[in-house]
Amino acid sequence: MDTREKVKTNGKILISPKRYDDSSSDSEGESEIDLVIDERDSTDVLNNQPPPTFDEVCSIRGQIPRSTIDCSVQFTPHEGASIVKKKDKVKTKCEFKCKFTKWDFLITICSTCIFFFDFIMDIIVAHEYSKHKRWVAFGFTAGFIIVPAVLSNGQSLRWYLIDYEREKKKSIQHPKTVRTPLYVWIFRIIFTFPLMMGPAVRHIEYIYHGIKYKSSKSYKEKKYHYKQMLYEDTDAALVRMFEAFLEAAPQLVLQLFIVITETPNEPFHKHMIRSAAMLGSWIGLSWSLVSYHRALRSMQHLKPTRKPTESNGQPDAQVDIPESQKEAAEEMKLPAVIFYFLWRASEVGPRLVVFALFASQFSYIILIVAGLHWLGMTLWLLCQKTHFYKDDHKHRRRDEVIFNIVLGYTMVFSFLNARDGRTRYRALVYYIVFYAENYVMLMMWVYWTPSKSEWYYFVAIAVVPAGTILHIVFQLFYYKVCHPKKHKIEICPK
């Protein structure tokens, strides 16, 4: 099969390496890519913008399918690339930079425990409300448990179906491809949807592939489990983040609202149960952002390194991976995980407190405020022309819009970067709007609330500015001390 693909841009034929299946690689784990350049005016390859097939780096699910490894060459006009003759070849070899260590194992176990703790505590709180016949509180609490669980696990199940179809199609094209056993698919489906344990199932698969990756002897088997390990980590992080923002965020606002607006004479242990549930929601929401960011960082390791070879005594072209991409592919160390968690916790915590305070005084107007912010963030993401799914995805445009809507909702509570590249100015715009909303809602509550003598009045006034200061401090500390490109980051660039 001809492995070359010619892409015409302004009459010139530019290089366009295709993606390769695992089965097409040899035992050494190497694959060959033909670089085709129009020799009539080869300088255009270095001077023009890269052709459309050179996708930007994007680690959201769907950009790099499980059945392929992305061997695409990325370069910008200022980077060098040797001019090669037709049919010269570049050999690629996957490098396993992401090591499955005891810290990865412990962090995954921690993520699973936080998921179950948050889920179980919310169920206990709902049970307490039903036992005391507080049906309105019970209805909202139960609703914020069931609906998010159905939606997030339904999405996880949909991804399993996509994986199944992709694996089936690949097995037809390559009969020697090893398929996932039927009992594994049954296990995935049962524990994902009826039992609502989608993130836990994917965490288990992540640990399994991590152990198999470390214990495998052959390169091909090692590469397979390495890729599956990273994909399961990313899928688990995405599912858990969606579930946390759909369940933990509104659940925390609801329980704070109940604490502020209702003061029933309840035993001490019931207050402790509700406090534990709120703490679990806060930690779960913040930790889901850590897991998501950590998974995206690890996904950068699927980019292959290039080993120069010789063909007919002549050196082949060498196209190096940009240093920025190499740095971004570094794993998150334990200090980075801690400070990133503190950054996110101090960001979402005060935001949810402000929402609860505003709702306690202005009731359903908070839904209008959150809805307008959601709409604005969704339109902003659409204007950024995000690229979450492959171009050959059957319903790419539809799923792209849906994904933007979902991310727009998460950005009601926290900033998420949806595009590769510098985030300084996008984050600046977001946080200006974010904190303007926080302080306007806080001042409106302070002015109109009749609860100025309550114990939480001065606590609430102190929490929001304190959270703002801690958020900025932890964020700057993370970027200057823990970020892979910390030595290149300027706080106040000229």
CSV table of C-alpha atoms in Angstrom, one decimal:
chain,number,residue,atom,x,y,z
A,1,MET,CA,0.0,0.0,0.0
A,2,ASP,CA,1.3,3.4,-0.9
A,3,THR,CA,2.0,5.1,2.4
A,4,ARG,CA,2.4,8.6,1.0
A,5,GLU,CA,-0.3,11.3,0.8
A,6,LYS,CA,0.1,14.3,-1.4
A,7,VAL,CA,-1.4,17.6,-0.2
A,8,LYS,CA,-1.5,20.5,-2.7
A,9,THR,CA,-1.2,24.0,-1.3
A,10,ASN,CA,-1.0,26.9,-3.8
A,11,GLY,CA,0.1,24.5,-6.5
A,12,LYS,CA,2.9,23.0,-4.4
A,13,ILE,CA,3.0,19.4,-3.2
A,14,LEU,CA,3.9,19.3,0.5
A,15,ILE,CA,4.8,16.5,2.8
A,16,SER,CA,2.0,14.8,4.6
A,17,PRO,CA,2.8,11.6,6.6
A,18,LYS,CA,-0.1,9.3,7.3
A,19,ARG,CA,-0.9,7.7,10.6
A,20,TYR,CA,0.0,4.1,11.1
A,21,ASP,CA,-1.7,1.2,12.8
A,22,ASP,CA,0.3,-0.8,15.4
A,23,SER,CA,0.1,-3.9,13.2
A,24,SER,CA,2.1,-2.2,10.5
A,25,SER,CA,5.1,-1.7,12.7
A,26,ASP,CA,8.0,-4.2,12.6
A,27,SER,CA,9.3,-6.0,15.6
A,28,GLU,CA,11.7,-3.2,16.5
A,29,GLY,CA,8.8,-0.9,16.9
A,30,GLU,CA,9.8,1.3,14.0
A,31,SER,CA,7.8,2.6,11.0
A,32,GLU,CA,8.9,4.4,7.9
A,33,ILE,CA,7.4,7.5,6.5
A,34,ASP,CA,8.0,8.8,3.0
A,35,LEU,CA,8.5,12.5,2.8
A,36,VAL,CA,7.4,13.8,-0.7
A,37,ILE,CA,8.5,17.3,-1.7
A,38,ASP,CA,8.2,19.1,-5.0
A,39,GLU,CA,11.8,19.6,-6.0
A,40,ARG,CA,10.9,22.5,-8.3
A,41,ASP,CA,10.5,24.9,-5.4
A,42,SER,CA,11.3,23.0,-2.2
A,43,THR,CA,12.0,26.2,-0.2
A,44,ASP,CA,8.3,26.8,0.1
A,45,VAL,CA,8.1,23.9,2.6
A,46,LEU,CA,10.3,25.9,5.0
A,47,ASN,CA,8.8,29.3,4.3
A,48,ASN,CA,5.0,28.6,4.1
A,49,GLN,CA,2.7,27.7,6.9
A,50,PRO,CA,2.3,23.9,7.6
A,51,PRO,CA,-0.4,22.2,5.5
A,52,PRO,CA,-3.7,21.3,7.1
A,53,THR,CA,-2.7,17.8,7.9
A,54,PHE,CA,-0.2,18.9,10.5
A,55,ASP,CA,-2.7,19.0,13.3
A,56,GLU,CA,-1.9,21.1,16.4
A,57,VAL,CA,-1.2,19.3,19.6
A,58,CYS,CA,-4.5,18.5,21.3
A,59,SER,CA,-4.8,15.9,24.0
A,60,ILE,CA,-8.6,15.9,24.3
A,61,ARG,CA,-10.0,12.4,23.6
A,62,GLY,CA,-10.6,11.7,19.9
A,63,GLN,CA,-7.6,13.6,18.5
A,64,ILE,CA,-5.4,10.5,18.7
A,65,PRO,CA,-7.4,7.3,18.3
A,66,ARG,CA,-6.5,4.2,20.3
A,67,SER,CA,-5.9,2.1,17.1
A,68,THR,CA,-3.2,4.4,15.7
A,69,ILE,CA,0.0,6.1,16.9
A,70,ASP,CA,0.5,9.6,15.6
A,71,CYS,CA,3.7,9.8,13.6
A,72,SER,CA,3.0,13.2,12.2
A,73,VAL,CA,5.8,15.6,11.9
A,74,GLN,CA,5.3,19.0,13.5
A,75,PHE,CA,7.4,22.1,12.8
A,76,THR,CA,7.0,25.8,12.5
A,77,PRO,CA,8.6,28.0,9.8
A,78,HIS,CA,11.5,29.1,12.0
A,79,GLU,CA,12.5,25.5,12.7
A,80,GLY,CA,15.0,23.8,10.4
A,81,ALA,CA,14.3,20.8,8.1
A,82,SER,CA,16.7,19.3,5.7
A,83,ILE,CA,15.6,19.2,2.0
A,84,VAL,CA,15.5,15.6,1.0
A,85,LYS,CA,15.1,13.8,-2.2
A,86,LYS,CA,12.0,11.9,-3.2
A,87,LYS,CA,11.4,8.7,-1.3
A,88,ASP,CA,14.0,9.4,1.4
A,89,LYS,CA,12.8,8.0,4.7
A,90,VAL,CA,12.6,8.9,8.3
A,91,LYS,CA,12.4,6.1,10.9
A,92,THR,CA,10.4,6.8,14.1
A,93,LYS,CA,10.6,5.0,17.4
A,94,CYS,CA,8.2,5.5,20.2
A,95,GLU,CA,9.9,6.6,23.4
A,96,PHE,CA,8.4,5.7,26.8
A,97,LYS,CA,8.8,8.8,28.8
A,98,CYS,CA,5.8,8.3,31.1
A,99,LYS,CA,6.9,5.8,33.8
A,100,PHE,CA,4.2,4.0,35.8
A,101,THR,CA,5.5,4.5,39.3
A,102,LYS,CA,4.3,3.9,42.8
A,103,TRP,CA,3.2,7.6,42.9
A,104,ASP,CA,1.0,7.0,39.8
A,105,PHE,CA,-0.5,4.0,41.5
A,106,LEU,CA,-1.1,5.9,44.8
A,107,ILE,CA,-2.6,9.0,43.0
A,108,THR,CA,-5.0,6.7,41.1
A,109,ILE,CA,-6.1,5.0,44.3
A,110,CYS,CA,-6.5,8.4,45.9
A,111,SER,CA,-8.7,9.5,42.9
A,112,THR,CA,-10.8,6.4,43.2
A,113,CYS,CA,-11.3,6.9,47.0
A,114,ILE,CA,-12.2,10.5,46.6
A,115,PHE,CA,-14.8,9.5,44.0
A,116,PHE,CA,-16.4,6.9,46.2
A,117,PHE,CA,-16.3,9.2,49.3
A,118,ASP,CA,-18.0,12.0,47.5
A,119,PHE,CA,-20.6,9.7,46.0
A,120,ILE,CA,-21.4,7.9,49.3
A,121,MET,CA,-21.5,11.0,51.5
A,122,ASP,CA,-24.1,12.6,49.1
A,123,ILE,CA,-26.2,9.5,49.3
A,124,ILE,CA,-26.0,9.6,53.1
A,125,VAL,CA,-27.1,13.2,53.2
A,126,ALA,CA,-30.0,12.5,50.9
A,127,HIS,CA,-31.0,9.6,53.2
A,128,GLU,CA,-31.0,12.0,56.2
A,129,TYR,CA,-33.2,14.4,54.4
A,130,SER,CA,-35.7,11.7,53.5
A,131,LYS,CA,-35.7,10.3,57.0
A,132,HIS,CA,-36.7,13.7,58.4
A,133,LYS,CA,-39.3,14.2,55.6
A,134,ARG,CA,-37.5,17.2,54.2
A,135,TRP,CA,-38.6,16.3,50.7
A,136,VAL,CA,-37.5,19.4,48.8
A,137,ALA,CA,-34.0,19.1,50.1
A,138,PHE,CA,-34.1,15.4,49.4
A,139,GLY,CA,-35.4,15.9,45.9
A,140,PHE,CA,-32.7,18.3,44.9
A,141,THR,CA,-29.9,16.3,46.6
A,142,ALA,CA,-31.0,13.1,45.0
A,143,GLY,CA,-31.4,14.8,41.6
A,144,PHE,CA,-27.9,16.1,41.7
A,145,ILE,CA,-26.7,12.6,42.4
A,146,ILE,CA,-28.7,10.6,39.8
A,147,VAL,CA,-28.7,12.9,36.8
A,148,PRO,CA,-24.9,13.6,36.7
A,149,ALA,CA,-24.2,9.9,37.3
A,150,VAL,CA,-26.4,8.9,34.3
A,151,LEU,CA,-24.9,11.6,32.0
A,152,SER,CA,-21.2,11.0,32.8
A,153,ASN,CA,-21.5,7.2,32.8
A,154,GLY,CA,-23.5,7.4,29.6
A,155,GLN,CA,-20.8,9.4,28.0
A,156,SER,CA,-18.2,6.8,29.2
A,157,LEU,CA,-20.4,4.0,27.8
A,158,ARG,CA,-20.6,5.9,24.5
A,159,TRP,CA,-16.8,6.0,24.3
A,160,TYR,CA,-16.6,2.3,24.9
A,161,LEU,CA,-19.0,1.8,22.0
A,162,ILE,CA,-16.7,4.0,19.8
A,163,ASP,CA,-13.7,2.0,20.9
A,164,TYR,CA,-15.5,-1.3,20.1
A,165,GLU,CA,-16.5,-0.1,16.6
A,166,ARG,CA,-12.9,1.1,16.0
A,167,GLU,CA,-11.4,-2.1,17.2
A,168,LYS,CA,-13.8,-4.1,15.1
A,169,LYS,CA,-13.0,-2.1,12.0
A,170,LYS,CA,-9.3,-2.5,12.6
A,171,SER,CA,-9.6,-6.3,13.0
A,172,ILE,CA,-11.2,-6.5,9.6
A,173,GLN,CA,-8.4,-4.5,8.0
A,174,HIS,CA,-5.7,-6.4,10.0
A,175,PRO,CA,-6.9,-9.9,10.8
A,176,LYS,CA,-3.9,-10.5,13.1
A,177,THR,CA,-5.0,-7.7,15.5
A,178,VAL,CA,-5.6,-9.0,19.0
A,179,ARG,CA,-9.2,-8.1,20.1
A,180,THR,CA,-10.4,-7.3,23.5
A,181,PRO,CA,-12.1,-10.4,25.1
A,182,LEU,CA,-15.9,-10.3,25.3
A,183,TYR,CA,-15.9,-10.7,29.1
A,184,VAL,CA,-14.0,-7.5,29.4
A,185,TRP,CA,-16.6,-5.6,27.4
A,186,ILE,CA,-19.3,-7.1,29.6
A,187,PHE,CA,-17.4,-6.0,32.7
A,188,ARG,CA,-17.0,-2.5,31.4
A,189,ILE,CA,-20.7,-2.1,30.4
A,190,ILE,CA,-22.2,-3.5,33.6
A,191,PHE,CA,-20.0,-1.5,36.0
A,192,THR,CA,-20.2,1.7,33.9
A,193,PHE,CA,-23.9,2.2,33.4
A,194,PRO,CA,-26.1,0.1,35.8
A,195,LEU,CA,-23.6,0.4,38.7
A,196,MET,CA,-22.5,4.0,37.8
A,197,MET,CA,-18.8,3.3,38.4
A,198,GLY,CA,-17.3,4.5,35.2
A,199,PRO,CA,-14.3,6.5,36.6
A,200,ALA,CA,-13.4,3.6,38.9
A,201,VAL,CA,-13.5,1.1,36.0
A,202,ARG,CA,-11.2,3.2,34.0
A,203,HIS,CA,-8.9,3.7,36.9
A,204,ILE,CA,-8.7,-0.1,37.3
A,205,GLU,CA,-7.9,-0.5,33.6
A,206,TYR,CA,-5.2,2.2,33.9
A,207,ILE,CA,-3.5,0.4,36.7
A,208,TYR,CA,-3.8,-2.9,34.8
A,209,HIS,CA,-2.2,-1.5,31.7
A,210,GLY,CA,0.5,0.3,33.8
A,211,ILE,CA,1.5,-3.0,35.4
A,212,LYS,CA,1.5,-4.8,32.1
A,213,TYR,CA,3.5,-2.1,30.5
A,214,LYS,CA,6.2,-2.4,33.2
A,215,SER,CA,6.3,-6.2,33.1
A,216,SER,CA,6.1,-6.7,29.3
A,217,LYS,CA,9.3,-7.8,27.6
A,218,SER,CA,8.6,-7.4,23.9
A,219,TYR,CA,8.6,-3.8,22.4
A,220,LYS,CA,5.3,-4.3,20.6
A,221,GLU,CA,3.4,-5.5,23.7
A,222,LYS,CA,5.0,-2.8,25.8
A,223,LYS,CA,4.0,-0.1,23.3
A,224,TYR,CA,0.4,-1.4,23.3
A,225,HIS,CA,0.0,-1.3,27.1
A,226,TYR,CA,1.8,2.0,27.3
A,227,LYS,CA,-0.7,3.7,24.9
A,228,GLN,CA,-3.7,2.0,26.6
A,229,MET,CA,-2.4,3.2,30.0
A,230,LEU,CA,-2.3,6.8,28.9
A,231,TYR,CA,-5.7,6.6,27.1
A,232,GLU,CA,-7.4,5.1,30.1
A,233,ASP,CA,-5.9,7.8,32.4
A,234,THR,CA,-7.2,10.5,30.1
A,235,ASP,CA,-10.7,8.9,29.7
A,236,ALA,CA,-11.0,8.4,33.5
A,237,ALA,CA,-10.0,12.1,34.1
A,238,LEU,CA,-12.5,13.4,31.6
A,239,VAL,CA,-15.4,11.3,32.9
A,240,ARG,CA,-14.5,12.2,36.5
A,241,MET,CA,-14.2,15.9,35.7
A,242,PHE,CA,-17.6,15.9,33.9
A,243,GLU,CA,-19.2,14.0,36.8
A,244,ALA,CA,-17.7,16.4,39.4
A,245,PHE,CA,-18.8,19.5,37.7
A,246,LEU,CA,-22.3,18.1,37.1
A,247,GLU,CA,-22.7,16.7,40.6
A,248,ALA,CA,-20.2,18.1,43.1
A,249,ALA,CA,-20.4,21.8,42.1
A,250,PRO,CA,-24.2,22.1,42.2
A,251,GLN,CA,-24.3,19.8,45.2
A,252,LEU,CA,-22.0,22.0,47.2
A,253,VAL,CA,-23.9,25.2,46.3
A,254,LEU,CA,-27.2,23.4,47.3
A,255,GLN,CA,-25.9,22.3,50.7
A,256,LEU,CA,-24.4,25.8,51.4
A,257,PHE,CA,-27.7,27.3,50.4
A,258,ILE,CA,-29.5,25.0,52.9
A,259,VAL,CA,-27.1,25.9,55.7
A,260,ILE,CA,-27.6,29.6,55.1
A,261,THR,CA,-31.4,29.6,54.6
A,262,GLU,CA,-32.5,26.9,57.0
A,263,THR,CA,-31.5,26.6,60.7
A,264,PRO,CA,-33.4,23.6,62.0
A,265,ASN,CA,-32.6,22.1,65.4
A,266,GLU,CA,-30.6,19.1,64.3
A,267,PRO,CA,-28.2,16.9,66.2
A,268,PHE,CA,-24.5,17.6,66.0
A,269,HIS,CA,-23.7,14.4,64.0
A,270,LYS,CA,-26.1,15.5,61.2
A,271,HIS,CA,-24.3,18.8,60.8
A,272,MET,CA,-21.0,16.8,60.7
A,273,ILE,CA,-22.4,14.5,57.9
A,274,ARG,CA,-23.4,17.5,55.8
A,275,SER,CA,-20.1,19.2,56.4
A,276,ALA,CA,-18.3,16.0,55.4
A,277,ALA,CA,-20.4,15.8,52.2
A,278,MET,CA,-19.6,19.4,51.4
A,279,LEU,CA,-15.9,18.9,52.0
A,280,GLY,CA,-16.0,15.8,49.8
A,281,SER,CA,-17.6,17.7,47.0
A,282,TRP,CA,-15.0,20.5,47.2
A,283,ILE,CA,-12.1,18.1,47.3
A,284,GLY,CA,-13.6,16.0,44.6
A,285,LEU,CA,-14.1,18.9,42.3
A,286,SER,CA,-10.6,20.3,42.8
A,287,TRP,CA,-9.0,16.9,42.5
A,288,SER,CA,-10.8,16.2,39.2
A,289,LEU,CA,-9.1,19.2,37.7
A,290,VAL,CA,-5.7,17.9,38.9
A,291,SER,CA,-6.4,14.5,37.4
A,292,TYR,CA,-7.5,16.1,34.1
A,293,HIS,CA,-4.4,18.3,33.9
A,294,ARG,CA,-2.1,15.5,34.9
A,295,ALA,CA,-3.6,13.2,32.2
A,296,LEU,CA,-3.2,15.8,29.5
A,297,ARG,CA,0.4,16.3,30.4
A,298,SER,CA,1.0,12.5,30.2
A,299,MET,CA,-0.7,12.3,26.8
A,300,GLN,CA,2.1,14.4,25.3
A,301,HIS,CA,4.3,11.3,25.7
A,302,LEU,CA,2.6,9.6,22.7
A,303,LYS,CA,4.6,12.0,20.4
A,304,PRO,CA,7.4,9.9,19.0
A,305,THR,CA,11.0,10.8,18.9
A,306,ARG,CA,12.9,10.5,15.6
A,307,LYS,CA,16.0,8.5,15.0
A,308,PRO,CA,18.1,9.6,12.0
A,309,THR,CA,19.1,6.8,9.6
A,310,GLU,CA,20.9,6.6,6.4
A,311,SER,CA,19.5,5.6,3.0
A,312,ASN,CA,21.9,4.8,0.1
A,313,GLY,CA,24.7,6.3,2.1
A,314,GLN,CA,23.0,9.7,2.3
A,315,PRO,CA,21.7,11.1,5.6
A,316,ASP,CA,17.9,11.4,5.9
A,317,ALA,CA,16.0,14.5,6.9
A,318,GLN,CA,15.8,15.2,10.6
A,319,VAL,CA,12.8,17.0,11.9
A,320,ASP,CA,13.1,17.6,15.6
A,321,ILE,CA,10.3,17.9,18.1
A,322,PRO,CA,10.1,21.5,19.4
A,323,GLU,CA,11.7,22.0,22.8
A,324,SER,CA,8.4,23.5,24.0
A,325,GLN,CA,6.6,20.3,23.2
A,326,LYS,CA,9.3,18.2,24.9
A,327,GLU,CA,9.0,20.3,28.1
A,328,ALA,CA,5.3,20.1,28.1
A,329,ALA,CA,5.5,16.4,28.0
A,330,GLU,CA,7.2,16.2,31.4
A,331,GLU,CA,5.2,14.4,34.1
A,332,MET,CA,3.7,16.2,37.0
A,333,LYS,CA,5.9,15.7,40.1
A,334,LEU,CA,4.3,15.4,43.6
A,335,PRO,CA,5.0,19.1,44.4
A,336,ALA,CA,3.3,20.2,41.2
A,337,VAL,CA,0.3,18.0,42.0
A,338,ILE,CA,0.0,19.6,45.5
A,339,PHE,CA,0.3,23.2,44.4
A,340,TYR,CA,-2.0,22.7,41.4
A,341,PHE,CA,-4.6,21.2,43.7
A,342,LEU,CA,-4.3,24.2,46.1
A,343,TRP,CA,-4.6,26.6,43.1
A,344,ARG,CA,-7.8,24.9,41.9
A,345,ALA,CA,-9.3,24.5,45.4
A,346,SER,CA,-8.8,28.2,46.1
A,347,GLU,CA,-10.3,29.0,42.8
A,348,VAL,CA,-13.5,27.0,42.8
A,349,GLY,CA,-14.2,27.1,46.6
A,350,PRO,CA,-14.9,30.9,46.9
A,351,ARG,CA,-16.8,30.8,43.6
A,352,LEU,CA,-19.2,28.2,45.0
A,353,VAL,CA,-19.6,30.1,48.2
A,354,VAL,CA,-20.5,33.3,46.3
A,355,PHE,CA,-23.1,31.4,44.3
A,356,ALA,CA,-24.7,30.0,47.5
A,357,LEU,CA,-24.7,33.5,49.1
A,358,PHE,CA,-26.2,35.1,46.1
A,359,ALA,CA,-28.8,32.4,45.7
A,360,SER,CA,-29.8,32.7,49.4
A,361,GLN,CA,-30.9,36.3,48.8
A,362,PHE,CA,-31.9,36.4,45.1
A,363,SER,CA,-33.1,32.9,44.7
A,364,TYR,CA,-33.5,31.8,41.0
A,365,ILE,CA,-31.7,34.8,39.6
A,366,ILE,CA,-28.5,32.9,40.2
A,367,LEU,CA,-29.6,30.5,37.4
A,368,ILE,CA,-29.8,33.5,35.0
A,369,VAL,CA,-26.3,34.7,36.1
A,370,ALA,CA,-24.8,31.2,35.7
A,371,GLY,CA,-26.7,30.6,32.4
A,372,LEU,CA,-25.4,33.9,30.9
A,373,HIS,CA,-21.8,33.0,31.9
A,374,TRP,CA,-22.3,29.5,30.4
A,375,LEU,CA,-23.6,30.9,27.1
A,376,GLY,CA,-20.7,33.4,27.0
A,377,MET,CA,-18.1,30.7,27.6
A,378,THR,CA,-19.6,28.4,25.0
A,379,LEU,CA,-19.5,31.1,22.3
A,380,TRP,CA,-16.0,32.0,23.3
A,381,LEU,CA,-14.9,28.4,22.8
A,382,LEU,CA,-16.7,28.2,19.5
A,383,CYS,CA,-14.8,31.3,18.3
A,384,GLN,CA,-11.5,29.7,19.3
A,385,LYS,CA,-12.2,26.9,16.7
A,386,THR,CA,-11.3,24.1,19.1
A,387,HIS,CA,-10.2,20.8,17.7
A,388,PHE,CA,-11.3,18.0,20.0
A,389,TYR,CA,-12.1,15.3,17.5
A,390,LYS,CA,-10.4,14.0,14.4
A,391,ASP,CA,-11.2,15.4,11.0
A,392,ASP,CA,-12.5,12.0,9.8
A,393,HIS,CA,-14.8,11.6,12.8
A,394,LYS,CA,-18.3,10.8,11.4
A,395,HIS,CA,-20.1,13.5,13.4
A,396,ARG,CA,-17.1,15.7,14.1
A,397,ARG,CA,-18.9,19.1,13.9
A,398,ARG,CA,-21.9,18.0,16.0
A,399,ASP,CA,-19.7,16.5,18.7
A,400,GLU,CA,-17.4,19.5,18.6
A,401,VAL,CA,-20.3,21.8,19.4
A,402,ILE,CA,-21.5,19.5,22.2
A,403,PHE,CA,-18.1,19.3,23.7
A,404,ASN,CA,-17.8,23.1,23.6
A,405,ILE,CA,-21.2,23.3,25.4
A,406,VAL,CA,-20.0,20.9,28.1
A,407,LEU,CA,-16.7,22.8,28.6
A,408,GLY,CA,-18.6,26.0,28.6
A,409,TYR,CA,-20.5,24.7,31.6
A,410,THR,CA,-17.3,23.7,33.5
A,411,MET,CA,-16.0,27.2,32.9
A,412,VAL,CA,-18.8,28.6,34.9
A,413,PHE,CA,-16.8,27.4,37.9
A,414,SER,CA,-13.2,27.2,36.7
A,415,PHE,CA,-10.9,28.1,33.9
A,416,LEU,CA,-10.0,25.4,31.4
A,417,ASN,CA,-7.6,25.9,28.4
A,418,ALA,CA,-9.2,24.4,25.3
A,419,ARG,CA,-6.4,25.3,22.8
A,420,ASP,CA,-2.8,24.5,22.6
A,421,GLY,CA,-0.3,27.4,22.9
A,422,ARG,CA,0.1,30.4,25.2
A,423,THR,CA,-2.7,30.8,27.6
A,424,ARG,CA,-1.6,34.0,29.4
A,425,TYR,CA,-4.1,36.3,27.7
A,426,ARG,CA,-7.0,33.8,27.5
A,427,ALA,CA,-6.6,33.2,31.2
A,428,LEU,CA,-6.4,36.9,31.9
A,429,VAL,CA,-9.6,37.7,30.1
A,430,TYR,CA,-11.4,34.8,31.8
A,431,TYR,CA,-10.2,35.7,35.3
A,432,ILE,CA,-11.2,39.4,34.9
A,433,VAL,CA,-14.8,38.3,34.1
A,434,PHE,CA,-14.6,35.6,36.8
A,435,TYR,CA,-13.6,37.8,39.7
A,436,ALA,CA,-15.8,40.7,38.5
A,437,GLU,CA,-18.8,38.4,38.8
A,438,ASN,CA,-17.6,37.2,42.2
A,439,TYR,CA,-17.3,40.6,43.8
A,440,VAL,CA,-20.4,42.0,42.2
A,441,MET,CA,-22.5,39.1,43.6
A,442,LEU,CA,-20.8,39.4,47.0
A,443,MET,CA,-21.4,43.1,47.3
A,444,MET,CA,-25.1,42.7,46.2
A,445,TRP,CA,-25.5,40.0,48.9
A,446,VAL,CA,-23.8,42.2,51.6
A,447,TYR,CA,-26.0,45.2,50.8
A,448,TRP,CA,-29.3,43.4,50.7
A,449,THR,CA,-29.0,40.5,53.1
A,450,PRO,CA,-30.9,40.8,56.4
A,451,SER,CA,-28.5,38.2,58.0
A,452,LYS,CA,-25.8,40.7,59.1
A,453,SER,CA,-25.9,39.3,62.6
A,454,GLU,CA,-25.5,35.7,61.6
A,455,TRP,CA,-22.2,33.8,62.3
A,456,TYR,CA,-21.5,33.3,58.6
A,457,TYR,CA,-21.8,37.0,57.6
A,458,PHE,CA,-18.2,38.0,58.3
A,459,VAL,CA,-16.9,34.6,57.4
A,460,ALA,CA,-18.4,34.9,54.0
A,461,ILE,CA,-17.0,38.4,53.5
A,462,ALA,CA,-13.5,37.1,54.4
A,463,VAL,CA,-13.6,33.9,52.4
A,464,VAL,CA,-13.9,35.5,49.0
A,465,PRO,CA,-11.0,37.9,49.1
A,466,ALA,CA,-8.8,35.4,51.0
A,467,GLY,CA,-9.6,32.8,48.3
A,468,THR,CA,-8.6,35.4,45.6
A,469,ILE,CA,-5.3,36.1,47.2
A,470,LEU,CA,-4.5,32.4,47.8
A,471,HIS,CA,-5.5,31.6,44.2
A,472,ILE,CA,-3.1,34.1,42.7
A,473,VAL,CA,-0.3,33.1,45.1
A,474,PHE,CA,-0.6,29.3,44.4
A,475,GLN,CA,-1.0,29.9,40.7
A,476,LEU,CA,2.1,32.0,40.5
A,477,PHE,CA,4.0,29.6,42.7
A,478,TYR,CA,3.0,26.7,40.5
A,479,TYR,CA,4.1,28.4,37.3
A,480,LYS,CA,7.4,29.7,38.7
A,481,VAL,CA,8.5,26.6,40.7
A,482,CYS,CA,6.6,23.5,39.4
A,483,HIS,CA,5.8,24.2,35.7
A,484,PRO,CA,8.0,22.4,33.1
A,485,LYS,CA,8.8,25.8,31.4
A,486,LYS,CA,9.3,27.7,34.7
A,487,HIS,CA,12.7,29.0,33.6
A,488,LYS,CA,11.1,30.7,30.6
A,489,ILE,CA,8.0,32.2,32.2
A,490,GLU,CA,8.0,35.9,33.0
A,491,ILE,CA,5.5,37.2,35.4
A,492,CYS,CA,5.6,40.7,33.8
A,493,PRO,CA,6.8,40.3,30.2
A,494,LYS,CA,8.1,43.4,28.5
